[in-house]
Amino acid sequence: MSNLEQTLSIIKPDAVERNLENEIKEMFKNKGFSILKEKKIKIEKSEAEKFYKVHETKPFYNDLCTYLSSGPILVMVIEKHNAVLGNRELMGATNPEDAEEGTIRKKYGISIDKNSVHGSDSIENAKIEIDFFFKD
Ligand code: IDP
Ligand code: MG
């Protein structure tokens, strides 16, 4: 089908630290996502700054980059029809307090900064973010 999409998902340090990788991967699989690629890495703060450059003017930018580089993360390319939107729906709202039942952030998110997962917000950014982590 023509709208088969790939998007980037990251299981963030707070969730890796709590050993939630398998539970979260199951949530993706149960929603029909295929996990095409995955790697567990720890990134440097400078890499986090590049990855989150779009947020560089935000007051939380420094803490966000410190946090994403604070421990191991699981980076995945996931695929499904309308994957970008589907992933955003499955993740839930940025602030877990606002996230709906059945979403990853409702289930596992601790706070707005420790919200367990990242997901690309557009098809264009999905391509950029997949390249960022998986360009060989
Ligand atoms: P998203 O992850 O739902 O796409 P964005 O607005 O792109 O949310 O923000 C990127 C990340 O920055 C969020 O996942 C969250 O961890 C963090 N963040 C966003 N807004 C705030 C805030 O107001 N305070 C602290 N951290 C924030
Ligand atoms: Mg975002």
Short mmCIF file of N, CA and C and ligand atoms in Angstrom, two decimals:
data_model
loop_
_atom_site.label_atom_id
_atom_site.label_comp_id
_atom_site.label_asym_id
_atom_site.label_seq_id
_atom_site.Cartn_x
_atom_site.Cartn_y
_atom_site.Cartn_z
N MET A 1 0.85 -1.21 0.00
CA MET A 1 0.00 0.00 0.00
C MET A 1 0.87 1.25 0.00
N SER A 2 0.35 2.29 -0.50
CA SER A 2 1.17 3.47 -0.75
C SER A 2 1.55 4.24 0.51
N ASN A 3 0.75 4.10 1.56
CA ASN A 3 1.07 4.91 2.75
C ASN A 3 1.86 4.14 3.81
N LEU A 4 2.53 3.06 3.39
CA LEU A 4 3.42 2.37 4.33
C LEU A 4 4.55 3.33 4.69
N GLU A 5 4.67 3.64 5.97
CA GLU A 5 5.65 4.63 6.41
C GLU A 5 6.60 4.03 7.45
N GLN A 6 7.75 4.67 7.55
CA GLN A 6 8.69 4.35 8.61
C GLN A 6 8.86 5.60 9.48
N THR A 7 9.03 5.37 10.76
CA THR A 7 9.27 6.49 11.66
C THR A 7 10.29 6.08 12.71
N LEU A 8 10.84 7.07 13.39
CA LEU A 8 11.83 6.78 14.41
C LEU A 8 11.19 6.80 15.80
N SER A 9 11.47 5.75 16.55
CA SER A 9 11.06 5.69 17.95
C SER A 9 12.30 5.57 18.82
N ILE A 10 12.29 6.27 19.93
CA ILE A 10 13.36 6.10 20.91
C ILE A 10 12.72 5.75 22.25
N ILE A 11 13.21 4.68 22.85
CA ILE A 11 12.87 4.40 24.25
C ILE A 11 13.93 5.12 25.08
N LYS A 12 13.46 6.11 25.83
CA LYS A 12 14.35 7.05 26.51
C LYS A 12 14.96 6.45 27.79
N PRO A 13 15.98 7.14 28.34
CA PRO A 13 16.71 6.57 29.49
C PRO A 13 15.83 6.16 30.66
N ASP A 14 14.79 6.91 30.96
CA ASP A 14 13.97 6.54 32.14
C ASP A 14 13.32 5.18 31.97
N ALA A 15 12.95 4.84 30.74
CA ALA A 15 12.28 3.56 30.47
C ALA A 15 13.28 2.42 30.33
N VAL A 16 14.43 2.68 29.70
CA VAL A 16 15.47 1.64 29.60
C VAL A 16 15.94 1.27 31.00
N GLU A 17 16.12 2.31 31.82
CA GLU A 17 16.58 2.10 33.20
C GLU A 17 15.63 1.21 34.00
N ARG A 18 14.34 1.31 33.68
CA ARG A 18 13.33 0.49 34.38
C ARG A 18 13.05 -0.83 33.67
N ASN A 19 13.89 -1.16 32.68
CA ASN A 19 13.75 -2.42 31.94
C ASN A 19 12.40 -2.56 31.24
N LEU A 20 11.92 -1.46 30.66
CA LEU A 20 10.60 -1.48 30.00
C LEU A 20 10.68 -1.71 28.50
N GLU A 21 11.89 -1.97 27.99
CA GLU A 21 12.03 -2.11 26.53
C GLU A 21 11.08 -3.15 25.95
N ASN A 22 11.05 -4.34 26.55
CA ASN A 22 10.23 -5.40 25.96
C ASN A 22 8.74 -5.08 26.03
N GLU A 23 8.31 -4.53 27.16
CA GLU A 23 6.89 -4.16 27.29
C GLU A 23 6.49 -3.13 26.24
N ILE A 24 7.36 -2.14 26.04
CA ILE A 24 7.03 -1.09 25.07
C ILE A 24 7.09 -1.64 23.64
N LYS A 25 8.06 -2.49 23.35
CA LYS A 25 8.12 -3.11 22.02
C LYS A 25 6.86 -3.95 21.76
N GLU A 26 6.36 -4.63 22.78
CA GLU A 26 5.11 -5.39 22.64
C GLU A 26 3.95 -4.46 22.30
N MET A 27 3.92 -3.28 22.91
CA MET A 27 2.84 -2.33 22.60
C MET A 27 2.89 -1.93 21.12
N PHE A 28 4.10 -1.72 20.59
CA PHE A 28 4.23 -1.41 19.16
C PHE A 28 3.74 -2.59 18.30
N LYS A 29 4.19 -3.78 18.64
CA LYS A 29 3.82 -4.96 17.84
C LYS A 29 2.32 -5.19 17.89
N ASN A 30 1.73 -5.00 19.08
CA ASN A 30 0.28 -5.20 19.21
C ASN A 30 -0.52 -4.21 18.39
N LYS A 31 0.08 -3.05 18.08
CA LYS A 31 -0.59 -2.05 17.24
C LYS A 31 -0.25 -2.25 15.76
N GLY A 32 0.47 -3.32 15.46
CA GLY A 32 0.74 -3.64 14.06
C GLY A 32 2.03 -3.06 13.50
N PHE A 33 2.86 -2.51 14.35
CA PHE A 33 4.15 -2.00 13.87
C PHE A 33 5.14 -3.16 13.72
N SER A 34 5.95 -3.07 12.67
CA SER A 34 7.11 -3.95 12.55
C SER A 34 8.32 -3.15 13.01
N ILE A 35 9.19 -3.80 13.75
CA ILE A 35 10.44 -3.15 14.17
C ILE A 35 11.51 -3.57 13.17
N LEU A 36 11.89 -2.64 12.29
CA LEU A 36 12.80 -2.97 11.20
C LEU A 36 14.26 -2.95 11.64
N LYS A 37 14.58 -2.00 12.48
CA LYS A 37 15.96 -1.86 12.96
C LYS A 37 15.90 -1.42 14.41
N GLU A 38 16.87 -1.83 15.17
CA GLU A 38 16.96 -1.33 16.54
C GLU A 38 18.40 -1.40 17.01
N LYS A 39 18.77 -0.45 17.85
CA LYS A 39 20.08 -0.52 18.49
C LYS A 39 20.03 0.22 19.82
N LYS A 40 20.74 -0.36 20.78
CA LYS A 40 20.82 0.25 22.10
C LYS A 40 22.15 0.99 22.16
N ILE A 41 22.08 2.27 22.43
CA ILE A 41 23.28 3.10 22.42
C ILE A 41 23.22 4.10 23.57
N LYS A 42 24.37 4.69 23.83
CA LYS A 42 24.39 5.84 24.73
C LYS A 42 25.02 6.97 23.92
N ILE A 43 24.35 8.10 23.85
CA ILE A 43 24.85 9.19 23.01
C ILE A 43 25.53 10.27 23.85
N GLU A 44 26.38 11.01 23.20
CA GLU A 44 27.04 12.14 23.82
C GLU A 44 26.06 13.32 23.90
N LYS A 45 26.31 14.22 24.83
CA LYS A 45 25.43 15.39 24.93
C LYS A 45 25.43 16.19 23.62
N SER A 46 26.59 16.28 22.98
CA SER A 46 26.68 17.03 21.72
C SER A 46 25.78 16.43 20.63
N GLU A 47 25.63 15.10 20.65
CA GLU A 47 24.73 14.44 19.68
C GLU A 47 23.27 14.73 20.02
N ALA A 48 22.96 14.72 21.32
CA ALA A 48 21.60 15.05 21.74
C ALA A 48 21.25 16.49 21.34
N GLU A 49 22.24 17.37 21.44
CA GLU A 49 22.01 18.76 21.05
C GLU A 49 21.70 18.88 19.56
N LYS A 50 22.37 18.06 18.76
CA LYS A 50 22.08 18.05 17.31
C LYS A 50 20.70 17.49 17.05
N PHE A 51 20.41 16.38 17.72
CA PHE A 51 19.13 15.70 17.50
C PHE A 51 17.95 16.61 17.86
N TYR A 52 18.07 17.35 18.95
CA TYR A 52 16.98 18.21 19.44
C TYR A 52 17.16 19.68 19.05
N LYS A 53 17.95 19.92 18.01
CA LYS A 53 18.27 21.30 17.62
C LYS A 53 17.03 22.18 17.44
N VAL A 54 15.95 21.57 16.96
CA VAL A 54 14.69 22.30 16.76
C VAL A 54 14.21 22.97 18.06
N HIS A 55 14.65 22.44 19.19
CA HIS A 55 14.22 22.98 20.48
C HIS A 55 15.26 23.89 21.14
N GLU A 56 16.27 24.32 20.37
CA GLU A 56 17.41 24.99 21.02
C GLU A 56 17.07 26.31 21.71
N THR A 57 15.98 26.92 21.32
CA THR A 57 15.61 28.18 21.98
C THR A 57 14.69 27.97 23.21
N LYS A 58 14.30 26.73 23.44
CA LYS A 58 13.37 26.46 24.54
C LYS A 58 14.10 26.46 25.88
N PRO A 59 13.41 26.87 26.93
CA PRO A 59 14.05 26.90 28.25
C PRO A 59 14.49 25.51 28.74
N PHE A 60 13.84 24.47 28.26
CA PHE A 60 14.15 23.12 28.73
C PHE A 60 15.21 22.42 27.88
N TYR A 61 15.77 23.12 26.86
CA TYR A 61 16.69 22.49 25.91
C TYR A 61 17.91 21.86 26.59
N ASN A 62 18.55 22.58 27.47
CA ASN A 62 19.77 22.05 28.09
C ASN A 62 19.47 20.80 28.93
N ASP A 63 18.43 20.87 29.75
CA ASP A 63 18.06 19.71 30.57
C ASP A 63 17.67 18.52 29.69
N LEU A 64 16.96 18.82 28.61
CA LEU A 64 16.51 17.76 27.70
C LEU A 64 17.70 17.02 27.10
N CYS A 65 18.71 17.77 26.69
CA CYS A 65 19.89 17.15 26.06
C CYS A 65 20.74 16.42 27.08
N THR A 66 20.84 16.97 28.29
CA THR A 66 21.54 16.27 29.37
C THR A 66 20.84 14.95 29.65
N TYR A 67 19.52 15.01 29.70
CA TYR A 67 18.72 13.82 30.00
C TYR A 67 18.86 12.73 28.93
N LEU A 68 18.70 13.11 27.66
CA LEU A 68 18.74 12.09 26.59
C LEU A 68 20.10 11.41 26.52
N SER A 69 21.14 12.10 26.98
CA SER A 69 22.49 11.54 26.94
C SER A 69 22.91 10.96 28.31
N SER A 70 21.95 10.84 29.22
CA SER A 70 22.29 10.44 30.59
C SER A 70 22.41 8.93 30.78
N GLY A 71 21.92 8.15 29.83
CA GLY A 71 21.97 6.69 29.97
C GLY A 71 21.59 6.04 28.66
N PRO A 72 21.63 4.71 28.61
CA PRO A 72 21.32 4.01 27.37
C PRO A 72 19.90 4.31 26.87
N ILE A 73 19.79 4.33 25.56
CA ILE A 73 18.49 4.48 24.90
C ILE A 73 18.35 3.37 23.86
N LEU A 74 17.13 3.03 23.52
CA LEU A 74 16.89 2.06 22.45
C LEU A 74 16.27 2.82 21.27
N VAL A 75 17.00 2.85 20.17
CA VAL A 75 16.56 3.59 18.98
C VAL A 75 16.02 2.57 17.98
N MET A 76 14.84 2.84 17.43
CA MET A 76 14.20 1.87 16.53
C MET A 76 13.61 2.55 15.29
N VAL A 77 13.69 1.86 14.17
CA VAL A 77 12.91 2.23 12.99
C VAL A 77 11.70 1.31 12.98
N ILE A 78 10.52 1.91 13.05
CA ILE A 78 9.30 1.11 13.08
C ILE A 78 8.47 1.43 11.84
N GLU A 79 7.71 0.45 11.38
CA GLU A 79 6.99 0.59 10.11
C GLU A 79 5.54 0.12 10.23
N LYS A 80 4.69 0.84 9.57
CA LYS A 80 3.26 0.51 9.53
C LYS A 80 2.60 1.47 8.54
N HIS A 81 1.38 1.22 8.18
CA HIS A 81 0.64 2.21 7.41
C HIS A 81 0.39 3.42 8.32
N ASN A 82 0.62 4.61 7.80
CA ASN A 82 0.49 5.85 8.61
C ASN A 82 1.26 5.77 9.93
N ALA A 83 2.49 5.29 9.84
CA ALA A 83 3.28 5.04 11.05
C ALA A 83 3.56 6.31 11.86
N VAL A 84 3.77 7.43 11.20
CA VAL A 84 4.13 8.65 11.93
C VAL A 84 3.00 9.03 12.88
N LEU A 85 1.81 9.15 12.34
CA LEU A 85 0.65 9.52 13.15
C LEU A 85 0.31 8.42 14.15
N GLY A 86 0.36 7.18 13.69
CA GLY A 86 0.03 6.04 14.56
C GLY A 86 0.96 5.98 15.76
N ASN A 87 2.22 6.28 15.53
CA ASN A 87 3.17 6.27 16.65
C ASN A 87 2.87 7.41 17.62
N ARG A 88 2.57 8.59 17.08
CA ARG A 88 2.24 9.72 17.96
C ARG A 88 1.01 9.38 18.81
N GLU A 89 0.04 8.70 18.20
CA GLU A 89 -1.17 8.32 18.95
C GLU A 89 -0.84 7.31 20.04
N LEU A 90 -0.02 6.33 19.69
CA LEU A 90 0.32 5.29 20.66
C LEU A 90 1.17 5.86 21.80
N MET A 91 2.03 6.84 21.48
CA MET A 91 2.86 7.47 22.52
C MET A 91 2.00 8.23 23.53
N GLY A 92 1.04 8.97 23.06
CA GLY A 92 0.23 9.84 23.92
C GLY A 92 0.84 11.22 24.07
N ALA A 93 0.16 12.07 24.80
CA ALA A 93 0.56 13.48 24.94
C ALA A 93 1.95 13.59 25.58
N THR A 94 2.63 14.68 25.24
CA THR A 94 3.99 14.93 25.74
C THR A 94 4.04 14.85 27.27
N ASN A 95 3.06 15.45 27.92
CA ASN A 95 2.96 15.37 29.38
C ASN A 95 2.13 14.14 29.76
N PRO A 96 2.74 13.15 30.40
CA PRO A 96 2.00 11.92 30.75
C PRO A 96 0.70 12.20 31.52
N GLU A 97 0.65 13.31 32.23
CA GLU A 97 -0.59 13.67 32.95
C GLU A 97 -1.76 13.90 32.01
N ASP A 98 -1.43 14.29 30.77
CA ASP A 98 -2.47 14.56 29.78
C ASP A 98 -2.70 13.39 28.82
N ALA A 99 -1.90 12.35 28.96
CA ALA A 99 -1.95 11.24 28.00
C ALA A 99 -3.17 10.35 28.25
N GLU A 100 -3.73 9.83 27.16
CA GLU A 100 -4.92 9.01 27.27
C GLU A 100 -4.60 7.58 27.68
N GLU A 101 -5.62 6.93 28.25
CA GLU A 101 -5.51 5.50 28.59
C GLU A 101 -5.06 4.71 27.38
N GLY A 102 -4.21 3.74 27.62
CA GLY A 102 -3.78 2.87 26.53
C GLY A 102 -2.54 3.37 25.81
N THR A 103 -2.08 4.57 26.15
CA THR A 103 -0.88 5.10 25.50
C THR A 103 0.37 4.74 26.33
N ILE A 104 1.51 4.78 25.65
CA ILE A 104 2.77 4.42 26.32
C ILE A 104 3.08 5.40 27.44
N ARG A 105 2.86 6.69 27.15
CA ARG A 105 3.21 7.69 28.16
C ARG A 105 2.26 7.65 29.36
N LYS A 106 1.00 7.33 29.13
CA LYS A 106 0.07 7.17 30.26
C LYS A 106 0.52 6.02 31.15
N LYS A 107 0.92 4.93 30.49
CA LYS A 107 1.27 3.73 31.22
C LYS A 107 2.63 3.85 31.93
N TYR A 108 3.59 4.44 31.26
CA TYR A 108 4.96 4.39 31.77
C TYR A 108 5.61 5.74 32.06
N GLY A 109 5.09 6.82 31.51
CA GLY A 109 5.72 8.12 31.68
C GLY A 109 5.71 8.56 33.14
N ILE A 110 6.79 9.21 33.54
CA ILE A 110 6.92 9.65 34.93
C ILE A 110 6.57 11.13 35.05
N SER A 111 6.99 11.91 34.05
CA SER A 111 6.82 13.37 34.08
C SER A 111 7.03 13.89 32.66
N ILE A 112 6.84 15.19 32.48
CA ILE A 112 6.97 15.74 31.11
C ILE A 112 8.38 15.55 30.57
N ASP A 113 9.37 15.57 31.44
CA ASP A 113 10.74 15.37 30.92
C ASP A 113 11.10 13.88 30.86
N LYS A 114 10.59 13.09 31.79
CA LYS A 114 10.85 11.64 31.75
C LYS A 114 9.60 10.94 31.22
N ASN A 115 9.36 11.13 29.91
CA ASN A 115 8.12 10.62 29.33
C ASN A 115 8.33 9.39 28.45
N SER A 116 9.43 8.70 28.67
CA SER A 116 9.67 7.31 28.23
C SER A 116 9.92 7.08 26.75
N VAL A 117 9.31 7.87 25.86
CA VAL A 117 9.49 7.63 24.43
C VAL A 117 9.58 8.94 23.64
N HIS A 118 10.30 8.83 22.52
CA HIS A 118 10.32 9.88 21.50
C HIS A 118 9.72 9.31 20.23
N GLY A 119 9.05 10.13 19.45
CA GLY A 119 8.58 9.72 18.12
C GLY A 119 8.62 10.90 17.17
N SER A 120 9.03 10.65 15.94
CA SER A 120 9.07 11.71 14.92
C SER A 120 7.69 12.32 14.75
N ASP A 121 7.67 13.64 14.47
CA ASP A 121 6.38 14.34 14.40
C ASP A 121 5.88 14.60 12.98
N SER A 122 6.65 14.20 11.96
CA SER A 122 6.19 14.36 10.57
C SER A 122 6.97 13.37 9.70
N ILE A 123 6.47 13.13 8.52
CA ILE A 123 7.15 12.21 7.60
C ILE A 123 8.54 12.75 7.27
N GLU A 124 8.60 14.05 7.05
CA GLU A 124 9.89 14.68 6.72
C GLU A 124 10.89 14.50 7.87
N ASN A 125 10.46 14.78 9.10
CA ASN A 125 11.36 14.62 10.24
C ASN A 125 11.69 13.16 10.52
N ALA A 126 10.76 12.27 10.20
CA ALA A 126 11.05 10.84 10.37
C ALA A 126 12.25 10.45 9.51
N LYS A 127 12.27 10.91 8.27
CA LYS A 127 13.40 10.59 7.38
C LYS A 127 14.70 11.16 7.93
N ILE A 128 14.64 12.41 8.39
CA ILE A 128 15.84 13.07 8.94
C ILE A 128 16.33 12.31 10.18
N GLU A 129 15.39 11.95 11.06
CA GLU A 129 15.77 11.30 12.32
C GLU A 129 16.25 9.87 12.11
N ILE A 130 15.66 9.15 11.16
CA ILE A 130 16.13 7.78 10.84
C ILE A 130 17.56 7.87 10.30
N ASP A 131 17.80 8.83 9.42
CA ASP A 131 19.16 9.03 8.89
C ASP A 131 20.14 9.39 10.01
N PHE A 132 19.67 10.19 10.94
CA PHE A 132 20.55 10.64 12.04
C PHE A 132 21.14 9.43 12.78
N PHE A 133 20.32 8.43 13.02
CA PHE A 133 20.79 7.29 13.81
C PHE A 133 21.21 6.08 12.98
N PHE A 134 20.73 5.95 11.76
CA PHE A 134 20.96 4.70 11.03
C PHE A 134 21.65 4.87 9.69
N LYS A 135 22.11 6.07 9.37
CA LYS A 135 22.83 6.24 8.10
C LYS A 135 24.20 5.55 8.23
N ASP A 136 24.45 4.63 7.30
CA ASP A 136 25.73 3.90 7.41
C ASP A 136 26.79 4.48 6.50
P1 IDP B 1 7.24 15.31 21.95
O1 IDP B 1 8.33 14.45 22.54
O2 IDP B 1 5.88 14.90 22.41
O3 IDP B 1 7.34 15.44 20.45
P2 IDP B 1 8.30 18.02 22.05
O4 IDP B 1 7.49 19.24 22.20
O5 IDP B 1 8.92 17.74 20.72
O6 IDP B 1 7.43 16.78 22.56
O7 IDP B 1 9.46 18.11 23.14
C1 IDP B 1 10.57 17.22 23.11
C2 IDP B 1 10.79 16.70 24.52
O8 IDP B 1 11.17 17.79 25.34
C3 IDP B 1 9.54 16.12 25.20
O9 IDP B 1 9.34 14.75 24.91
C4 IDP B 1 9.85 16.31 26.65
O10 IDP B 1 10.68 15.27 27.14
C5 IDP B 1 10.64 17.61 26.64
N1 IDP B 1 9.76 18.73 26.97
C6 IDP B 1 8.82 19.30 26.19
N2 IDP B 1 8.21 20.33 26.80
C7 IDP B 1 8.80 20.42 28.01
C8 IDP B 1 8.61 21.29 29.13
O11 IDP B 1 7.77 22.20 29.12
N3 IDP B 1 9.40 21.07 30.21
C9 IDP B 1 10.34 20.08 30.26
N4 IDP B 1 10.54 19.24 29.23
C10 IDP B 1 9.78 19.40 28.13
MG MG B 2 8.76 16.33 19.25
#
